Structure formats: structure tokens, C-alpha cells
Coordinates of C-alpha atoms in Angstrom, one line a residue:
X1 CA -21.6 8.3 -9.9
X2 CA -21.1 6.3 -12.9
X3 CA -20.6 9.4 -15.1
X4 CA -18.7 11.6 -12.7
X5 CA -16.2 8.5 -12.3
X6 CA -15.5 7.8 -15.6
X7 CA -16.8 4.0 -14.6
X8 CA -20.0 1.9 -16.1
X9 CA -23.2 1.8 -14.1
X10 CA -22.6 -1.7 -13.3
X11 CA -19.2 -1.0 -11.8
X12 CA -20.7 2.0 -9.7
X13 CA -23.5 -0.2 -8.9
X14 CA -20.7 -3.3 -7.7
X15 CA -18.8 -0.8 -5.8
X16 CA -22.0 1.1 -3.7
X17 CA -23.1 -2.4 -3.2
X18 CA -20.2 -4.1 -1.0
X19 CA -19.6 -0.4 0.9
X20 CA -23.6 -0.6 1.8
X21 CA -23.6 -3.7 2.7
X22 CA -20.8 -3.3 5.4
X23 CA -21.2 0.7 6.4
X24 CA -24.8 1.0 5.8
X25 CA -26.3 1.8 9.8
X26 CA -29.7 4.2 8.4
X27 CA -27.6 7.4 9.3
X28 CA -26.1 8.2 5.4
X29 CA -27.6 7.9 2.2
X30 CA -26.2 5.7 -0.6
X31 CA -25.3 8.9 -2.1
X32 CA -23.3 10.0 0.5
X33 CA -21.1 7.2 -0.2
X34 CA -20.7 8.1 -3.4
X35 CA -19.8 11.3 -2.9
X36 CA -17.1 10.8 -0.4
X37 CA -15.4 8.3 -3.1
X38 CA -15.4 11.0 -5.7
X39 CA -14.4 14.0 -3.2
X40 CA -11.7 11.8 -1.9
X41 CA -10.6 10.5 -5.7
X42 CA -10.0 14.2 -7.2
X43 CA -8.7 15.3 -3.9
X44 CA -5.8 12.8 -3.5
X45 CA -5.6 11.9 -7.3
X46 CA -6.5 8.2 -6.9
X47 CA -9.6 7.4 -8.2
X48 CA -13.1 6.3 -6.9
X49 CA -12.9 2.9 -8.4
X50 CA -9.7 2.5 -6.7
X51 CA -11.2 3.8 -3.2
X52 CA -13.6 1.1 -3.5
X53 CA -12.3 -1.2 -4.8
X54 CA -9.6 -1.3 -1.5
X55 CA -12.4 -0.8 0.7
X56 CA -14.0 -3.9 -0.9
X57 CA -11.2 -5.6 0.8
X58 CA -11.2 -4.8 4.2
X59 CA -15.2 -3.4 4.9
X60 CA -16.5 -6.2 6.5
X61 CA -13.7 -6.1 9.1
X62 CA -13.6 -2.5 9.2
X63 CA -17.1 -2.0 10.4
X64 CA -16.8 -5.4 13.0
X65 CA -14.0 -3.5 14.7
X66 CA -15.5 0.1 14.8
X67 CA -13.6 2.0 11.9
X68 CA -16.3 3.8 10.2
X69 CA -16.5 4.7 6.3
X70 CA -15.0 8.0 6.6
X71 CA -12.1 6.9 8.4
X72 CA -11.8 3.8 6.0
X73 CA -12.3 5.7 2.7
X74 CA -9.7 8.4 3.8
X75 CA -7.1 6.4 5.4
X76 CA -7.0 4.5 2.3
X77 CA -6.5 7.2 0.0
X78 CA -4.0 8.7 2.2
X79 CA -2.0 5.3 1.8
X80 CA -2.4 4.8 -1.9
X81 CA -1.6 8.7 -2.4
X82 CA 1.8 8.3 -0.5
X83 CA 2.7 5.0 -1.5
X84 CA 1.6 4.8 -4.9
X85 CA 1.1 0.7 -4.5
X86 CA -2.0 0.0 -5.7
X87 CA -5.5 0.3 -4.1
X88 CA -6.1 -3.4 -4.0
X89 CA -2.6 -4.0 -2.2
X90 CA -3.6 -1.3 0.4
X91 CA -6.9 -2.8 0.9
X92 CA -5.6 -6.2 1.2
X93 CA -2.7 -4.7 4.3
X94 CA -5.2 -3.2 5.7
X95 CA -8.1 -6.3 5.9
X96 CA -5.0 -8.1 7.9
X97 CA -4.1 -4.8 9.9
X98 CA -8.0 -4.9 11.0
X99 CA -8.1 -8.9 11.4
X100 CA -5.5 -8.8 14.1
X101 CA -7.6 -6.9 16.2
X102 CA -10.6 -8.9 15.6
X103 CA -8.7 -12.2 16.0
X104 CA -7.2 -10.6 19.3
X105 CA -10.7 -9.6 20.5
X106 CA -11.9 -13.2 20.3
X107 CA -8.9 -14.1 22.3
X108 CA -6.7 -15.5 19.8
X109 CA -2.9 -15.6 19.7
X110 CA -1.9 -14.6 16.1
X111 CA 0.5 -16.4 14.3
X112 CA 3.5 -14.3 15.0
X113 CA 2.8 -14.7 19.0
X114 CA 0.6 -11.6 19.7
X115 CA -1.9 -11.8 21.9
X116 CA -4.6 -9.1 23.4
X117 CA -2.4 -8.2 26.2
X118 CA 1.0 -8.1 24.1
X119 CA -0.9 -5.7 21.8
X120 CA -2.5 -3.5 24.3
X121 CA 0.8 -3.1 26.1
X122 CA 2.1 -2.3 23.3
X123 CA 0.0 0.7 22.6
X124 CA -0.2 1.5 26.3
X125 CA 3.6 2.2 26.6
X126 CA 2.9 5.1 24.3
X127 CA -0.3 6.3 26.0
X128 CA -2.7 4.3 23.6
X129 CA -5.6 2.6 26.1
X130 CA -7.4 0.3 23.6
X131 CA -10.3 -0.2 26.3
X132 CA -12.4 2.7 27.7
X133 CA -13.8 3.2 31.1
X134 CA -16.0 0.1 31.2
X135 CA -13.2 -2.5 29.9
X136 CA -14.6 -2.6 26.5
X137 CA -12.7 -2.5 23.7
X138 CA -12.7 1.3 21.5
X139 CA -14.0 1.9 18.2
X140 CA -10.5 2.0 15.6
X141 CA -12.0 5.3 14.9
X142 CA -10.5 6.3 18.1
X143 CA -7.5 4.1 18.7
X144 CA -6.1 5.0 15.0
X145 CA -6.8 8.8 16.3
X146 CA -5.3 8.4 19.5
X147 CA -2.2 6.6 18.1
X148 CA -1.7 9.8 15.1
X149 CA -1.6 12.3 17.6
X150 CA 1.1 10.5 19.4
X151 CA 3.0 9.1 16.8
X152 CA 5.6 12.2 16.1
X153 CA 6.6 12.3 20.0
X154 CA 7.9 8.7 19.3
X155 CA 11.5 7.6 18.2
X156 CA 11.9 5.4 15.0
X157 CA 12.6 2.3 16.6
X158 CA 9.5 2.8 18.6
X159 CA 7.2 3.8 15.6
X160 CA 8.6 0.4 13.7
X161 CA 8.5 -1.9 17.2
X162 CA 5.0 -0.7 17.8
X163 CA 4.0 -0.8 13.8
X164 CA 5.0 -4.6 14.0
X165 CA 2.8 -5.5 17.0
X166 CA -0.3 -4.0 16.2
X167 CA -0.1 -4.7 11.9
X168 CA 2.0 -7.8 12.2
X169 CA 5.1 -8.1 10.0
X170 CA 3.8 -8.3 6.8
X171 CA 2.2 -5.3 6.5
X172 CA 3.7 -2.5 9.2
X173 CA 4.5 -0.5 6.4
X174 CA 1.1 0.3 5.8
X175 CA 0.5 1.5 9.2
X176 CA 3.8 3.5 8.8
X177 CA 2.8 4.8 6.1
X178 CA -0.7 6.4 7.4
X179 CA 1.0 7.5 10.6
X180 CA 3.8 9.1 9.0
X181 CA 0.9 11.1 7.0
X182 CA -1.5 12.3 9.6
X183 CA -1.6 15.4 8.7
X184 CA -2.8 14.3 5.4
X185 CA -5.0 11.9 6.2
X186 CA -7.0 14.3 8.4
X187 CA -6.9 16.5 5.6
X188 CA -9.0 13.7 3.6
X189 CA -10.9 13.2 6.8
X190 CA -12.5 16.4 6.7
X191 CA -12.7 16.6 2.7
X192 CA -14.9 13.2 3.4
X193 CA -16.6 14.3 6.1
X194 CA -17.8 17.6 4.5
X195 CA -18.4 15.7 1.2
X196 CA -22.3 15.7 0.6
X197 CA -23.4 16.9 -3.0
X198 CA -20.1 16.4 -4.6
X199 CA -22.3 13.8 -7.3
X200 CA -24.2 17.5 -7.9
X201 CA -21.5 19.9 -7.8

């Protein structure tokens, strides 16, 4: 990894380390991780020191709240591609973005006033359900998925009202930002998800 990423072997080492420790569930080898950096890095022109080092940011509360390491890896490249901001920034908008929902979960009211039910309405008033059958609360994998198919039906006041709630009002623009891209970001989805033996290639 370290030579295909123009990086040292400690750094590669570093960055493998936190994702492991956070994604790691026995169903992907470490190289796998690798090569989904470095697939995602040439495909969206950021790098895969920058991909990890923004997922360094948020992985712990990305895996707590169901967002797996495809979805994290490629919704951050998708941000940092678009945006240009760096991927440390990203990673930082998206650890709060994340937080919310884990603070909400725990039945917290945020800072700004939000609680679980505020949120979920929010979302359900576009046809977002947060909760599945059983009452329990869905993977992000799905409610990100969910919320990007929807998002182009909505009007602009909606998409920013709704941004606001469920990112808080520091960092909607994030979430803006990967909505407003879902095509892309899909488009990294599958270039992750179809990324084994880019290390070899």
C-alpha cells in the first residue's frame, strides 16, 4: 500500500490500523481496506492518505451507528472530490453528522434542541422511517440510501430544513453536499465495492 500510495510504511501501517480497529467484523481482509482507499483515491483524485485520514475521524462512530466502510470510504471521497475542503475537515463534519444520531439514540437532546423524535419526523415527512419493522433503529447504510433516492423530489428549502435537523447547523453543508452528489457517490460505491486486487493490479 505504502508504495502504490506514494506514503511510508509507517503511515500505511497508521492508517490500516485505526480503519481495522473500527470496521474490522472477520468478513474483509486488511487488504481489502487497502484496496478500496487506493481504488477510491485514483478514482476521485483525492488521495488514499486523505481517505484515511478523514475516516480516522469519524470510524469509531461510523461503525457504532451502522455505516459500513464502503459507504464511509466513498461518501467521503465523494465530499472531498466536490468540495475540495480538505479530507480532515470532511472527516471532522461528518464524526458530528454521525454523533447526532448516536447522541439521539441514547436519548439525548442535542444542543441545538433536537431530539429523536424531532429528527425522525423530520426524515419521515419525506418518507425516510429511521426504524424498521421491529422499532429498532436502521443501519446509516440504509437511512443515507433511503434519504439519496429521495432527495431530488424535494424543494430547496426542504433539502436545507431537513439538512439542518439531521447534521445540525454547523455542518449541513456536508450532508448537502453528498446528497446533492448521489449519483457520484454511488459511482464510488460500486468502484469500492468491486475494489479487491487493486494493491496487485
Amino acid at each position: 500500500m505504502a508504495n502504490v500510495a506514494g506514503t511510508t510504511a509507517e503511515e500505511a501501517s497508521q492508517q490500516l490500523t485505526a480503519i481495522w480497529n473500527n470496521f474490522y467484523d472477520g468478513s474483509k481482509s486488511l487488504e481489502y481496506y487497502a484496496d478500496v482507499m487506493v481504488k477510491l483515491g485514483a478514482a476521485t483524485a483525492s488521495s488514499s492518505d486523505e481517505i484515511s485520514e478523514g475516516i480516522e475521524k469519524f470510524a469509531a462512530v461510523a461503525n457504532t451507528v451502522g455505516l459500513s466502510y464502503d459507504y464511509a470510504a466513498s461518501a467521503l471521497a465523494t465530499v472531498t472530490a466536490q468540495t475540495r475542503e480538505s479530507a480532515s475537515v470532511v472527516g471532522t463534519a461528518f464524526r458530528t453528522l454521525f454523533s447526532r444520531i448516536q447522541g439521539l439514540q441514547q436519548g439525548e437532546t442535542l444542543d441545538d434542541g433536537t431530539t429523536l423524535n424531532k429528527y425522525s419526523t423530520a426524515l419521515a415527512k419525506v418518507g425516510v422511517n429511521i426504524k424498521d419493522t421491529d422499532g429498532q433503529l436502521k443501519d446509516m447504510d440504509v437511512i443515507l440510501s433511503e434519504l439519496g433516492n429521495k432527495w431530488e423530489t424535494l424543494a430547496q428549502d426542504q433539502k436545507i430544513a431537513l439538512a439542518e435537523t439531521v447534521a445540525g447547523v454547523r455542518q449541513w453543508t456536508q450532508l448537502i453536499a453528498l446528497m446533492d452528489n448521489w449519483d457520484f457517490f454511488e459511482e464510488n460505491l460500486a468502484i469500492a465495492q468491486g475494489s479487491e486486487g487493486a494493491l496487485e493490479a
